Structures are given as C-alpha cells and as structure tokens.
mmCIF file of C-alpha atoms in Angstrom:
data_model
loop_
_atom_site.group_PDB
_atom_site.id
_atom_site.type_symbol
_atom_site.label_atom_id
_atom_site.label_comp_id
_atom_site.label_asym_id
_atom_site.label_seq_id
_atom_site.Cartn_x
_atom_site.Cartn_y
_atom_site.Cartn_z
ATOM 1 C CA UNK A 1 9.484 19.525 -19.352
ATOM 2 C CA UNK A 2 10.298 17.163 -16.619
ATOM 3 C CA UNK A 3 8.271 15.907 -13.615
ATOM 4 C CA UNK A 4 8.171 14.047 -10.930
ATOM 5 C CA UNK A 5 5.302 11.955 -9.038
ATOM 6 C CA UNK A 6 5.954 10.709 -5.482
ATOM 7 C CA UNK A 7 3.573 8.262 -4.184
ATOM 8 C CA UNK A 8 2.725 7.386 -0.393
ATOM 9 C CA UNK A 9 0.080 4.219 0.926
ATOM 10 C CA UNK A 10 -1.601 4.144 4.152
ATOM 11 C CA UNK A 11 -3.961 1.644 5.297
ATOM 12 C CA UNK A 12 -7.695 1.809 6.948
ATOM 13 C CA UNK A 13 -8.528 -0.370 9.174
ATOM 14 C CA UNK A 14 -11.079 1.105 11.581
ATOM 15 C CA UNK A 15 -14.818 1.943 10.611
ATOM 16 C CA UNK A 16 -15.894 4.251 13.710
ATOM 17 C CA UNK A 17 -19.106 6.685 13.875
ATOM 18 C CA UNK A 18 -18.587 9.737 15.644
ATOM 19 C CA UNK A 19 -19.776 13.085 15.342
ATOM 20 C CA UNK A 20 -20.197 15.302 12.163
ATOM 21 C CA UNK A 21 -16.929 16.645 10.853
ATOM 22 C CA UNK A 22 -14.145 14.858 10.509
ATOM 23 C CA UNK A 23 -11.490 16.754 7.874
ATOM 24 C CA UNK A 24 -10.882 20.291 6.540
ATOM 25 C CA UNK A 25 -9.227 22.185 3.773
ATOM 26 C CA UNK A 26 -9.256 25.425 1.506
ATOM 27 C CA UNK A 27 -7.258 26.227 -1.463
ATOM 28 C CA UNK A 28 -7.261 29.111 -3.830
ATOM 29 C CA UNK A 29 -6.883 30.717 -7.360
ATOM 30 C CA UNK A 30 -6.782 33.886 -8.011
ATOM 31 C CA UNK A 31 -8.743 34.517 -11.229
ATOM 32 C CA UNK A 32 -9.605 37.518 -11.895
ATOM 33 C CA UNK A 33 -8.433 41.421 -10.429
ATOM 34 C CA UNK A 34 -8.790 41.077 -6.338
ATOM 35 C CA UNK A 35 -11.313 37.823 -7.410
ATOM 36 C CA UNK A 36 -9.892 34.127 -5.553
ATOM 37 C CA UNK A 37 -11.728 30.939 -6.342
ATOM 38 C CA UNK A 38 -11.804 29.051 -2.835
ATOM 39 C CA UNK A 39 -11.679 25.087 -2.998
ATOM 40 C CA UNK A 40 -13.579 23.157 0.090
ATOM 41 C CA UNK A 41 -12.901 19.836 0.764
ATOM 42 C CA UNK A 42 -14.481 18.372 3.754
ATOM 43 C CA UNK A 43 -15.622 14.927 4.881
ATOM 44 C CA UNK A 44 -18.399 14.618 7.284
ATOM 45 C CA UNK A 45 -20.638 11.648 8.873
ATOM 46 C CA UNK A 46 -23.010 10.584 6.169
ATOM 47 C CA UNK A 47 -25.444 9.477 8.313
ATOM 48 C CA UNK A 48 -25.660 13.150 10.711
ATOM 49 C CA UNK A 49 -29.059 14.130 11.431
ATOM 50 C CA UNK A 50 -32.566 13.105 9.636
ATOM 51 C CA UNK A 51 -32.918 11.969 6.598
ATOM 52 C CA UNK A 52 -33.282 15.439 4.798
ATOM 53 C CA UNK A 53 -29.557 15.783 5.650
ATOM 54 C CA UNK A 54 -26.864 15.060 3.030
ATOM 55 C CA UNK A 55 -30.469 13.854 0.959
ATOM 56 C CA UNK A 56 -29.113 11.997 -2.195
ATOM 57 C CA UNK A 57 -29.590 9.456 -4.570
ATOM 58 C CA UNK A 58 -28.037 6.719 -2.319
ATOM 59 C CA UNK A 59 -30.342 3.079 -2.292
ATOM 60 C CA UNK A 60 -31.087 4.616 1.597
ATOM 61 C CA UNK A 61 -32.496 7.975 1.168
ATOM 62 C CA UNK A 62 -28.160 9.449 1.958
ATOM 63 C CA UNK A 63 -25.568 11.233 -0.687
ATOM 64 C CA UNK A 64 -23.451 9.426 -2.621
ATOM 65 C CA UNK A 65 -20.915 9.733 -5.519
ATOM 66 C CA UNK A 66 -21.833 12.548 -8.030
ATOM 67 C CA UNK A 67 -24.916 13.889 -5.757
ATOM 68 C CA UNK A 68 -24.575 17.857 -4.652
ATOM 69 C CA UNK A 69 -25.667 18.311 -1.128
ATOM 70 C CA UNK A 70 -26.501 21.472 1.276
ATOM 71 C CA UNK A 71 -23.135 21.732 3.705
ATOM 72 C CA UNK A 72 -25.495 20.971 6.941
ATOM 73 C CA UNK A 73 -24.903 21.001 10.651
ATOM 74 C CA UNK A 74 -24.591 23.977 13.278
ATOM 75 C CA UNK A 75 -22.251 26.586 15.051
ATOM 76 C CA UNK A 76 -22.661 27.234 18.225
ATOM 77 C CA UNK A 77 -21.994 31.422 19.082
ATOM 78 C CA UNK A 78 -20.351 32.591 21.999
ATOM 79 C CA UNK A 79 -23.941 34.236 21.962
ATOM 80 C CA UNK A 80 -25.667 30.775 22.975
ATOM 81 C CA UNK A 81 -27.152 30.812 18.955
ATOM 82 C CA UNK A 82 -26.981 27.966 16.900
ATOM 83 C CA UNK A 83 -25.821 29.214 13.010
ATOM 84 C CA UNK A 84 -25.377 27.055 10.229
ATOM 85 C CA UNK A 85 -21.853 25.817 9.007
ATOM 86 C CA UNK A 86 -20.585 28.423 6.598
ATOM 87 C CA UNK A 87 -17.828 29.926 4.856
ATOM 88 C CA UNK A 88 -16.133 33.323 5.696
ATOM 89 C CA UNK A 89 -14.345 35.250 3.376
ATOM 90 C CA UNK A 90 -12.601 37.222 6.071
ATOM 91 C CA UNK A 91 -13.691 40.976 4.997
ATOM 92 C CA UNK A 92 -16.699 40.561 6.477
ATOM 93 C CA UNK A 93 -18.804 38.306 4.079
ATOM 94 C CA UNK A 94 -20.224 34.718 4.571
ATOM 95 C CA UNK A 95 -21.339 31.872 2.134
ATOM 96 C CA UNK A 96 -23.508 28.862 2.463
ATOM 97 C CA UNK A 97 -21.543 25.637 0.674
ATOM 98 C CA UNK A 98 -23.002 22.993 -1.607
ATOM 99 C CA UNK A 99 -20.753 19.533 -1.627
ATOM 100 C CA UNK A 100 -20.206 17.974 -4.799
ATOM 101 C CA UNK A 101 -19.919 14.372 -3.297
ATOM 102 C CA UNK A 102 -16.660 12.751 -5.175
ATOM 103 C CA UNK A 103 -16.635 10.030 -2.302
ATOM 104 C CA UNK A 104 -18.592 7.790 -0.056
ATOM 105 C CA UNK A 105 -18.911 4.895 1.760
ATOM 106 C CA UNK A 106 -21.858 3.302 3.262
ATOM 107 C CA UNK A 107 -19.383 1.032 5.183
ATOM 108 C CA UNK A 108 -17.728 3.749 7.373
ATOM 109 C CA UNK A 109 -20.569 6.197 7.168
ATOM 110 C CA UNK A 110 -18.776 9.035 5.132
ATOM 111 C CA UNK A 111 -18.903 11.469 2.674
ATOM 112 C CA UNK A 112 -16.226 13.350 0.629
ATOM 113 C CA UNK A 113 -16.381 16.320 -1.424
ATOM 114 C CA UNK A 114 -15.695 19.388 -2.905
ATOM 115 C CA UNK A 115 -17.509 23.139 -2.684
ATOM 116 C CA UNK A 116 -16.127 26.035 -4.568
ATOM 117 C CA UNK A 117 -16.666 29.735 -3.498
ATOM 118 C CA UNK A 118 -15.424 32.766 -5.785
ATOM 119 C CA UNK A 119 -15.582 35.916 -3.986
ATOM 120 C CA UNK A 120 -14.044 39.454 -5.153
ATOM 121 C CA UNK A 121 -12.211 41.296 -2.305
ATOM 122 C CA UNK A 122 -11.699 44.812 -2.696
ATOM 123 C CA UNK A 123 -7.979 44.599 -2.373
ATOM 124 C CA UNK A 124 -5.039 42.246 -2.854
ATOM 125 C CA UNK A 125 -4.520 41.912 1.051
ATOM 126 C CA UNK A 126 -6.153 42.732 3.885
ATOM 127 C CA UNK A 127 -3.954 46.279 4.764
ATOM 128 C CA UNK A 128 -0.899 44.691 4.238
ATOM 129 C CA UNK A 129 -1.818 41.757 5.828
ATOM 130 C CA UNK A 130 -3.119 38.426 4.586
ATOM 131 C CA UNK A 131 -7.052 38.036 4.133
ATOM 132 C CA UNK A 132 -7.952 34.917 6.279
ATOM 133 C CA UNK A 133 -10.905 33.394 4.991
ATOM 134 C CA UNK A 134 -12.368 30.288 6.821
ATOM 135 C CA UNK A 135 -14.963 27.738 7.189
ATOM 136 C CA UNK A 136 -16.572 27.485 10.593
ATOM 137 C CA UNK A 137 -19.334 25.023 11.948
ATOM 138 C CA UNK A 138 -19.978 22.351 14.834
ATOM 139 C CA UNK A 139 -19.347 19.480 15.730
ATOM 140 C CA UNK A 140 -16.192 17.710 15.541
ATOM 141 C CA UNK A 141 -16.084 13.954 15.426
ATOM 142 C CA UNK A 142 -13.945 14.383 19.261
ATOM 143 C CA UNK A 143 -16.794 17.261 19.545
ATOM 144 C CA UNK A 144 -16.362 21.215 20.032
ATOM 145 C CA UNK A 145 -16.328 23.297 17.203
ATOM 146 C CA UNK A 146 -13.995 23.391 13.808
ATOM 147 C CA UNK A 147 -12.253 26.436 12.254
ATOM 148 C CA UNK A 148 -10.554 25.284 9.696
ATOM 149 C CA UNK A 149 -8.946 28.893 8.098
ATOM 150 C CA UNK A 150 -6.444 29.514 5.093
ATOM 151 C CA UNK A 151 -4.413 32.564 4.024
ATOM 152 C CA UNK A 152 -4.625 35.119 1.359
ATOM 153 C CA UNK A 153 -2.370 37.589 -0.041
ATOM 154 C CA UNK A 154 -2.612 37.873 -3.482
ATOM 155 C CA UNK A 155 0.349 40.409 -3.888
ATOM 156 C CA UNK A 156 2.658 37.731 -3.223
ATOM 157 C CA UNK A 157 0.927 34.237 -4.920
ATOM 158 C CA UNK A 158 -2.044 33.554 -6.810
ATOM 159 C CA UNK A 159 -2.267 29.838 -6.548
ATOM 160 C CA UNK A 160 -2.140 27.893 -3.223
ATOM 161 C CA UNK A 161 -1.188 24.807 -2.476
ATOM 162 C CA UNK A 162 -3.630 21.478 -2.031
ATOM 163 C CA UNK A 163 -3.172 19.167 1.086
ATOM 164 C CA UNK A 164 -2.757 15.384 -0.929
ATOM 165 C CA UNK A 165 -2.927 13.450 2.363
ATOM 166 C CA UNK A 166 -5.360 11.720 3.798
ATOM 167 C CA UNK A 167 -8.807 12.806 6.307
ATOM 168 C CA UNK A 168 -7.923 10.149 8.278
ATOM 169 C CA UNK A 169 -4.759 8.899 8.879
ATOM 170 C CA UNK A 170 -4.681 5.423 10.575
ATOM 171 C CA UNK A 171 -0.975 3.643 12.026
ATOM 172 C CA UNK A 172 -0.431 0.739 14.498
ATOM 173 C CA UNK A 173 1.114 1.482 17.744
ATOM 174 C CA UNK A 174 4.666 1.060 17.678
ATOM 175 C CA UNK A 175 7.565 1.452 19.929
ATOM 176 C CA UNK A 176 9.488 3.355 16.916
ATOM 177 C CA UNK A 177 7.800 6.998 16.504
ATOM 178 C CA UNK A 178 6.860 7.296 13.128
ATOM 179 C CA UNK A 179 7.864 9.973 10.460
ATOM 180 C CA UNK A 180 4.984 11.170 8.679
ATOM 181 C CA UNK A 181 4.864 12.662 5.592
ATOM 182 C CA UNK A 182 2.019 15.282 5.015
ATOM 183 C CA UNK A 183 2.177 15.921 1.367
ATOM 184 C CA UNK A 184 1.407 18.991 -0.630
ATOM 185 C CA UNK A 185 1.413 20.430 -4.333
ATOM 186 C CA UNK A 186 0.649 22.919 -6.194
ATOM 187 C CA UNK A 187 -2.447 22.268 -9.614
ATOM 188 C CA UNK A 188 1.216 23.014 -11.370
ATOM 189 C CA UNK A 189 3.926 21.093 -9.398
ATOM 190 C CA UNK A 190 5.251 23.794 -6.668
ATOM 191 C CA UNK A 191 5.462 22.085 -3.061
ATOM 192 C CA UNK A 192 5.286 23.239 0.216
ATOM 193 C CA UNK A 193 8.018 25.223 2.313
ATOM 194 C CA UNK A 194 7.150 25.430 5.977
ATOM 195 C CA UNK A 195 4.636 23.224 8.113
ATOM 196 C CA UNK A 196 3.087 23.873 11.833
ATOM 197 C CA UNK A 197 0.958 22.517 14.162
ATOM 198 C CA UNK A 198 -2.555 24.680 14.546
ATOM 199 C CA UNK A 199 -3.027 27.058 17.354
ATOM 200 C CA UNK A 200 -5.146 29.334 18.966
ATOM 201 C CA UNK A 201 -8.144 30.095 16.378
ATOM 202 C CA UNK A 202 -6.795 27.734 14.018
ATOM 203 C CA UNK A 203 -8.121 24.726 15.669
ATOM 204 C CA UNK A 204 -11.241 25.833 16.682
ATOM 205 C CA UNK A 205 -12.852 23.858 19.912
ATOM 206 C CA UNK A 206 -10.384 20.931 19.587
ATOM 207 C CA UNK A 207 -8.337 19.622 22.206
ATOM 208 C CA UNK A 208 -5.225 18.901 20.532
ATOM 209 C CA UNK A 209 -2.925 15.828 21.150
ATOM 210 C CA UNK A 210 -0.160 15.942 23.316
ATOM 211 C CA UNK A 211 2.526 17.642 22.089
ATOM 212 C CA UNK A 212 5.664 14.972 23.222
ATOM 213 C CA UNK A 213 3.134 12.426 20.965
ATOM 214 C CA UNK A 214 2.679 14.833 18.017
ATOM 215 C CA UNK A 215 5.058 17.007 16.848
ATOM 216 C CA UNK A 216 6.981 18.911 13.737
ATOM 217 C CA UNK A 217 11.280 18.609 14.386
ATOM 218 C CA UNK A 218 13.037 21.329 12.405
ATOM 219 C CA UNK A 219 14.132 19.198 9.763
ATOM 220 C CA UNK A 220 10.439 18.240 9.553
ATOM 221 C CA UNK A 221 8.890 21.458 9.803
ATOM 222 C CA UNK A 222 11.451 22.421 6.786
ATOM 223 C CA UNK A 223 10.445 18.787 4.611
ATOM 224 C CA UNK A 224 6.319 18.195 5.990
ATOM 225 C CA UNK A 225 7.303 15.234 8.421
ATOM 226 C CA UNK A 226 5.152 15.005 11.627
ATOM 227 C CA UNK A 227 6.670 12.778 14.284
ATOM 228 C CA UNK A 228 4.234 11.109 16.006
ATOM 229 C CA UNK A 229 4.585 8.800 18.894
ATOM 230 C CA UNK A 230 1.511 6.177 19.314
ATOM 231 C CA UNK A 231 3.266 4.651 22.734
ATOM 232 C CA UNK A 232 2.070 8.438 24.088
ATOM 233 C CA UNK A 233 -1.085 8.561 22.527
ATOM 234 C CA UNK A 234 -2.304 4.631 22.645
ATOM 235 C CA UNK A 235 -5.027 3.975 21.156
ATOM 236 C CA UNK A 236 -6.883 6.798 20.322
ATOM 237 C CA UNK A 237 -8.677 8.753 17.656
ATOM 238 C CA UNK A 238 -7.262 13.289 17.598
ATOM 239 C CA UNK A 239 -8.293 15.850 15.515
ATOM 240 C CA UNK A 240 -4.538 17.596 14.609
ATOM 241 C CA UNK A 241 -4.644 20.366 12.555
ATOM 242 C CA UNK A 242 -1.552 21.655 10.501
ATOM 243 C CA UNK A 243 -0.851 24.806 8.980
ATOM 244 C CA UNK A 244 1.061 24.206 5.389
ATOM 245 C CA UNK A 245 2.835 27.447 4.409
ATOM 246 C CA UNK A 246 3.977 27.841 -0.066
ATOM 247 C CA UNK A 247 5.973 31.212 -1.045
ATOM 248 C CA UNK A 248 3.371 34.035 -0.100
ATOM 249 C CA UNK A 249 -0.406 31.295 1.161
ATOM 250 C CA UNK A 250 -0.872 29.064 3.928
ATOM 251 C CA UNK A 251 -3.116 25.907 3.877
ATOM 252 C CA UNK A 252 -5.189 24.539 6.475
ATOM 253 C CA UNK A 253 -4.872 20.190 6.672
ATOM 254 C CA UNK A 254 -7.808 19.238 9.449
ATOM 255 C CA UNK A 255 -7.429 15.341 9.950
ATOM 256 C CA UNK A 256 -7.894 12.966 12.228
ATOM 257 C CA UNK A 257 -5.164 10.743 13.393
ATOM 258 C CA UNK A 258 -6.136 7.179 14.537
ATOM 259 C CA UNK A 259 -3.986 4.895 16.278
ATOM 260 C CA UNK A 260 -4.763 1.499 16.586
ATOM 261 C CA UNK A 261 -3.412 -2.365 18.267
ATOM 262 C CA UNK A 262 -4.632 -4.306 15.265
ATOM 263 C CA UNK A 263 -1.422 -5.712 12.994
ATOM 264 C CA UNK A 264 -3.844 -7.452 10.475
ATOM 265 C CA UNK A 265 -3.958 -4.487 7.972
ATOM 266 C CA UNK A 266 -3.996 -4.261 4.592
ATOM 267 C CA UNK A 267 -0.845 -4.083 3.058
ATOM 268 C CA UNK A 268 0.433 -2.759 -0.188
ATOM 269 C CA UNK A 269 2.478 -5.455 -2.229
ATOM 270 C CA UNK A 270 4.481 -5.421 -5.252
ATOM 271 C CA UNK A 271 6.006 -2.469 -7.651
ATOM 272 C CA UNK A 272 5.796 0.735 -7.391
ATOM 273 C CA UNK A 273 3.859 0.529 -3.684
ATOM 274 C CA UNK A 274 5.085 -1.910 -0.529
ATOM 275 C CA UNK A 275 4.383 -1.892 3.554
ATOM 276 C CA UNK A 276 7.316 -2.918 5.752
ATOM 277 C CA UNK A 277 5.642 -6.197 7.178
ATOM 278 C CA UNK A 278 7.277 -5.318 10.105
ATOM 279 C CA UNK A 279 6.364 -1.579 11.170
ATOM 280 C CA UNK A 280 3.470 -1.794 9.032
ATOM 281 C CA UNK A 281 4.189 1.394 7.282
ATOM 282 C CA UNK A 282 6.082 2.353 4.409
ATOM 283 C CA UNK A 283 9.481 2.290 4.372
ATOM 284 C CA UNK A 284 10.173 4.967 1.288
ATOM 285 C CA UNK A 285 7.889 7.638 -0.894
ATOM 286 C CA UNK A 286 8.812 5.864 -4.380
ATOM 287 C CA UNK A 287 9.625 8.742 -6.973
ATOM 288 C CA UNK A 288 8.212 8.541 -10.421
ATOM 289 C CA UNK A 289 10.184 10.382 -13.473
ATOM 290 C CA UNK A 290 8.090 11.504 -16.119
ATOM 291 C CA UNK A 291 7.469 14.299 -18.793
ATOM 292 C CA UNK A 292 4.603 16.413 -20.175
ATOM 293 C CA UNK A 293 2.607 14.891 -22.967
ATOM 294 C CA UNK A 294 3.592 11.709 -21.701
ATOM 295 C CA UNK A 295 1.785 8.818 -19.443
ATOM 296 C CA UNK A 296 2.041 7.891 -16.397
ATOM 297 C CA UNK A 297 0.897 4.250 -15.817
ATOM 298 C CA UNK A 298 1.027 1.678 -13.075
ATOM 299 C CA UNK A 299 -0.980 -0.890 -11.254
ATOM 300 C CA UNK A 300 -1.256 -0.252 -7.108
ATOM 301 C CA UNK A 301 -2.000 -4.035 -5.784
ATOM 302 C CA UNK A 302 -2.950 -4.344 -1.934
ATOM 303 C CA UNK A 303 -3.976 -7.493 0.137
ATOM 304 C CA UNK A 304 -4.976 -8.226 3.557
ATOM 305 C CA UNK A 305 -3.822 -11.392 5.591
ATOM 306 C CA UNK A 306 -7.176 -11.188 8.094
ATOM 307 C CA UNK A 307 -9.581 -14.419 7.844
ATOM 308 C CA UNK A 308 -12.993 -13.640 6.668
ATOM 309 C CA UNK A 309 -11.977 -9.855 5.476
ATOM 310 C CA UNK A 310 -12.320 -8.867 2.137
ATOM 311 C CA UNK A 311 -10.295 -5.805 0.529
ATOM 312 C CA UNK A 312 -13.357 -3.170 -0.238
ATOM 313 C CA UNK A 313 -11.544 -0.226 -1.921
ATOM 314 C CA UNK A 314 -8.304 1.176 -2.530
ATOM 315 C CA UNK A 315 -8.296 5.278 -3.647
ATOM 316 C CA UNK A 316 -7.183 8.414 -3.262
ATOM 317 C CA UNK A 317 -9.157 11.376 -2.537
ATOM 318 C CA UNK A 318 -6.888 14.204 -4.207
ATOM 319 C CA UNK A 319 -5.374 12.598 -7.609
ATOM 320 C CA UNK A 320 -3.805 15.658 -10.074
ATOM 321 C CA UNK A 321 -5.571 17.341 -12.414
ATOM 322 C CA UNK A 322 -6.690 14.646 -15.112
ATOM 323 C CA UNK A 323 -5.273 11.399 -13.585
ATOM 324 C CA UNK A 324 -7.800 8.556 -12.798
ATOM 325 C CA UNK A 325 -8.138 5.616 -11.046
ATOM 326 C CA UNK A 326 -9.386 2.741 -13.361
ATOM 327 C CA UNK A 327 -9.927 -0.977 -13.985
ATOM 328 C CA UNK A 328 -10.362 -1.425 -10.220
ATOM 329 C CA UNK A 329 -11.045 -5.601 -9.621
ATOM 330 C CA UNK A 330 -11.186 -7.992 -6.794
ATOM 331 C CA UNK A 331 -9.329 -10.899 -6.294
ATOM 332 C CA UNK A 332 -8.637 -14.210 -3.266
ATOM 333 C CA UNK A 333 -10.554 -15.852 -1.125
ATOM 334 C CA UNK A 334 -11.647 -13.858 1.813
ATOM 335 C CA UNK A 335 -12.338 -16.988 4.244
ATOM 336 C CA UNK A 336 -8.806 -17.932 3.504
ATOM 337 C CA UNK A 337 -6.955 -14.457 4.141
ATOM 338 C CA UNK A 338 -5.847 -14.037 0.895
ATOM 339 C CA UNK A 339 -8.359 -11.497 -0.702
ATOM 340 C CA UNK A 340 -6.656 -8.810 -2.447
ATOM 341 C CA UNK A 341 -7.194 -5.695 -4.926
ATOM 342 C CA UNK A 342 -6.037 -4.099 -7.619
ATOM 343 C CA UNK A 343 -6.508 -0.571 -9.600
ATOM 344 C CA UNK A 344 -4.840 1.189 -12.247
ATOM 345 C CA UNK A 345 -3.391 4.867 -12.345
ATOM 346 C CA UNK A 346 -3.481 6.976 -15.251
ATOM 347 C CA UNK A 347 -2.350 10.261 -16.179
ATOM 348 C CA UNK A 348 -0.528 12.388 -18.786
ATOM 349 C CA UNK A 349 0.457 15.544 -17.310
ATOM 350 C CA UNK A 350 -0.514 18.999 -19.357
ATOM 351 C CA UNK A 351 2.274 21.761 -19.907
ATOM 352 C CA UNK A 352 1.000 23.524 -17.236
ATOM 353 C CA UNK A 353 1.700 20.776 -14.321
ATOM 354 C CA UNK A 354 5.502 20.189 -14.516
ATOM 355 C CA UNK A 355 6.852 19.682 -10.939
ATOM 356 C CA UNK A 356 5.988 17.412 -8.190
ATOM 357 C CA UNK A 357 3.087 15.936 -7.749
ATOM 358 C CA UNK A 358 2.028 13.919 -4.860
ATOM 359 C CA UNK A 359 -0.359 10.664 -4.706
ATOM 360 C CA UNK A 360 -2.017 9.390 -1.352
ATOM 361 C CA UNK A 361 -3.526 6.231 -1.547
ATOM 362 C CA UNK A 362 -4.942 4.464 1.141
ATOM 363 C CA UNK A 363 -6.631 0.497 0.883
ATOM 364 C CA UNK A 364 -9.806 -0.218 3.098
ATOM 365 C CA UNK A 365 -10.710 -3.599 4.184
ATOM 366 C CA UNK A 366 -14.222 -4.845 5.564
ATOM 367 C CA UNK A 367 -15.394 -8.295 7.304
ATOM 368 C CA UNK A 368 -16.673 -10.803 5.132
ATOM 369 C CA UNK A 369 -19.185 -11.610 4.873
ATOM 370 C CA UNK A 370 -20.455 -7.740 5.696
#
C-alpha cells in the first residue's frame, strides 16, 4: 500500500511572554461501544503562576520534557467564580487534565503536551446531533477566556482528524498575502474536507483578527489555505481559531498568528525543505512517495544569516505515529552568521497508516551568546 508524506517549514523568530494559553486542540477515537478517547494538546506559558505550577523536574523548579503536570490556571464564570481549566465532555460531565510534557523550552517560556480523556457517552450522538465536548479555562496569551471545542458523532466516524500545524505560526510582513496551509491527517492517512474560521462559542473571549487580514477563499476553505494579509494586520501577535471539518468530526486548531518586520530568519536550505529568500516562506509543500513496511528517511538542514544568533532547535510537535526526529547536531559560527542545524527524520509507516500524512517543522533561532 502506497503513501504519501507532504512536508511544510516555518520559521520562529520571536520569543514573547504573554499570558497563559497560547494553542488548543482535541482529537478522538472511538474505542469501545458509545466510549471516545479524547486527545489534548495544548501549549501554555511555562513560567504562569508560582512555582507549584507546571512543578517538574526542570534545573529551575518548572516542567520539562517527559514530566506529567496538573493542567493549571482559572475560568472565570459569568457568575464572577473563578473554576479551574477543565475538560467537558458535553453531556454534562467535566474532567481535570494531566499534561504529559513532550516539549519545552526555557528560551521562549513554553510548554507542550498531551492529556488523554476516555469518557463513555450513553449514545452515539447527542439526539441526532453531534456531542460537543470542549476544554475551557482563562487566560489567553491576548487575554479573555479560551474554548477550544471539537465534534462528536460517532454514527458517522470513529476517528478524527489531528491538526499537524504549528501553535504558533510566525511570517514577515509582506506586500503579497500569503497562502497558508493548515494541515491535517488522520493516525491512518484520511485528510481534511472543509475548513472555517471560529465563531461565536468557538473562540471563547478572543477578539479575532480582522477579517479582510485573515480569511478562508472557497478554493481554500475546500484545500485548508488561510489567506492572510500582514500589510492589514502589521505587526501583531492574534489568537485565530479554525474549525477543521473530516467526513462525519470537526477539529478545533487554536493558534496564534505572529507577524513580524524582521527578514533575518532562519531559513530552510537544501533537499527535501527550502525558504524562498525572497518572501521568506516556502514556495511548495514537497510530496514524499512511499509504501508500508518501508522507510522514510531524510535530513531537514536550516541556517540563519543573523550575526551573533545561533540555530537552537528545529522540530515538529505532531510527527505520525512512530516517526522520530534523530541525530539532531549543530554546526557554523554564530558570530559570523553562518550557524546552522541539522536533524534526521525517520519512519516506516505500519499497514494501518497508508494515506497522507503531513509534517510541520518549524527551526528556532536564539542570540548568541544567550
């Protein structure tokens, strides 16, 4: 069995504290009669509160990679009470999360992770309508409140789809709107059909961007490309929140989108990942052809051409099922602005994960020295 593995690149540039929350998103499997595992991936601010929040095993008292943490912070009630973050199932029950902490960065004060809920409904849908379970809490990094809320209906699909792009997503302001691809697969393969903007519940307290600066076309909405014009937003940091729709599930993607003046990003270089020196953003998603049982293997390079920066990570926070990012190594001289990076991507798809599978990766770069 044939499949396919499309691969985009972004770059990070800005490290910027804020509030608590920064991205949201829930996926599913239905395993078991009326019984959905829920998927929670969130990032927050590693550094929110005292120092009994996100607790870990870090050198400073915080989380870090392969620590499990208490899913912290506070919703505010139309009541005037403060509750803690939680998730909803949507019939009625409620769960406190634990992150398992897969990222983090002492750098840009963040943590990444994972918390998985499995909760038996007492029917397949909600009445002929879709369950809508969601995770709820305060505060945004632009403040107000987050909802960040999926949808169920297990009469009509039993896996959901999983958001592949970034939590933040970082471009240079240009005079060119850019087309931005907001990526989405299936454990197995299946991709997305429809995508939307958030509204009404579905964004919770944010204030979303303008919509003449972001936008879905009809061709995008159809193919997951958000046009987004930085000229109307200038330099800013939004919370957007899309809605990613599969066969018979929808998705929540809660990001933030930063815009920024700064051309001295990194840049990806070489084969199978480049920037466009020019626009600073990549020109094509290159398409890998591949076939169960067998590897796929490749070497993602990136550089920056800043003075006195060094190239501090390049990853991806939602690789498929199995693959791995290995052999990671430094390389230039960052007082000469030529440091650059390289990792290795490995993975040999099972016969359950024909299809297309997308790749995100995104290279971070830090003064040096820090």
């Amino acid at each position: 069995m044939q499949g396919r593995l499309l691969l985009l690149c972004l770059s990070l540039l800005e490290i910027v504290s804020g509030q608590h929350f920064r991205y949201g998103s829930i996926s599913f499997l239905q395993v078991g009669p009326n019984t959905i595992q829920f998927q929670v991936f969130t990032q927050w601010r590693r550094s929110y509160g005292t120092f009994s929040t996100f607790k870990g095993s870090g050198a400073d008292g915080r989380a870090v990679s392969g620590d499990v943490v208490d899913m912290f912070g506070v919703e505010n009630s139309e009541t005037g009470v403060a509750n803690p973050v939680a998730f909803f199932a949507g019939d009625g029950t409620s769960y406190s999360l634990k992150i398992h902490v897969t990222e983090h960065s002492v750098a840009e004060d963040m943590l990444y992770g994972e918390s998985n809920v499995t909760h038996v409904y007492e029917s397949p849908n909600d009445g002929d309508a879709d369950w809508l379970p969601f995770l709820k809490g305060c505060c945004r990094e632009s403040g107000g409140n987050f909802i960040v809320t999926a949808r169920v209906n297990m009469q009509r699909e039993q896996e959901s789809l999983r958001i592949k792009g970034l939590p933040i997503m970082s471009y240079p302001l240009s005079g060119t709107p850019y087309h931005i691809p907001l990526p989405a697969n299936t454990p197995g393969g299946a991709v997305g059909s429809l995508w939307r903007l958030g509204a009404g519940t579905e964004i919770g307290g944010a204030t979303p961007p303008p919509s003449d600066a972001v936008f879905f076309t009809p061709g995008g909405a159809a193919g997951g490309n958000i046009t987004v014009d930085t000229a109307r937003l200038g330099v800013s940091r939004v919370p957007v929140t899309v809605m990613v729709a599969s066969v018979g599930s929808v998705v929540p993607y809660d990001f933030i989108l930063a815009t920024h003046a700064e051309r001295d990003i990194p840049r990806f270089f070489g084969v199978p990942l480049t920037t466009n020196l020019t626009s600073l953003a990549q020109d094509y998603i290159p398409t890998l052809e591949g076939y169960v049982g067998y590897p796929f293997l490749f070497t993602v390079s990136a550089a920056s051409g800043r003075n006195a920066t060094v190239l501090r990570d390049i990853r991806s926070f939602r690789l498929p099922d199995g693959a791995v990012l290995e052999n990671q190594q430094q390389g230039g001289d960052p007082n000469s602005a030529t440091s650059f990076m390289t990792v290795d991507f490995r993975w040999t798809p099972r016969p359950d994960q024909p299809g297309t599978h997308f790749v995100c990766f995104e290279a971070v770069q830090e003064p040096y020295p820090p």
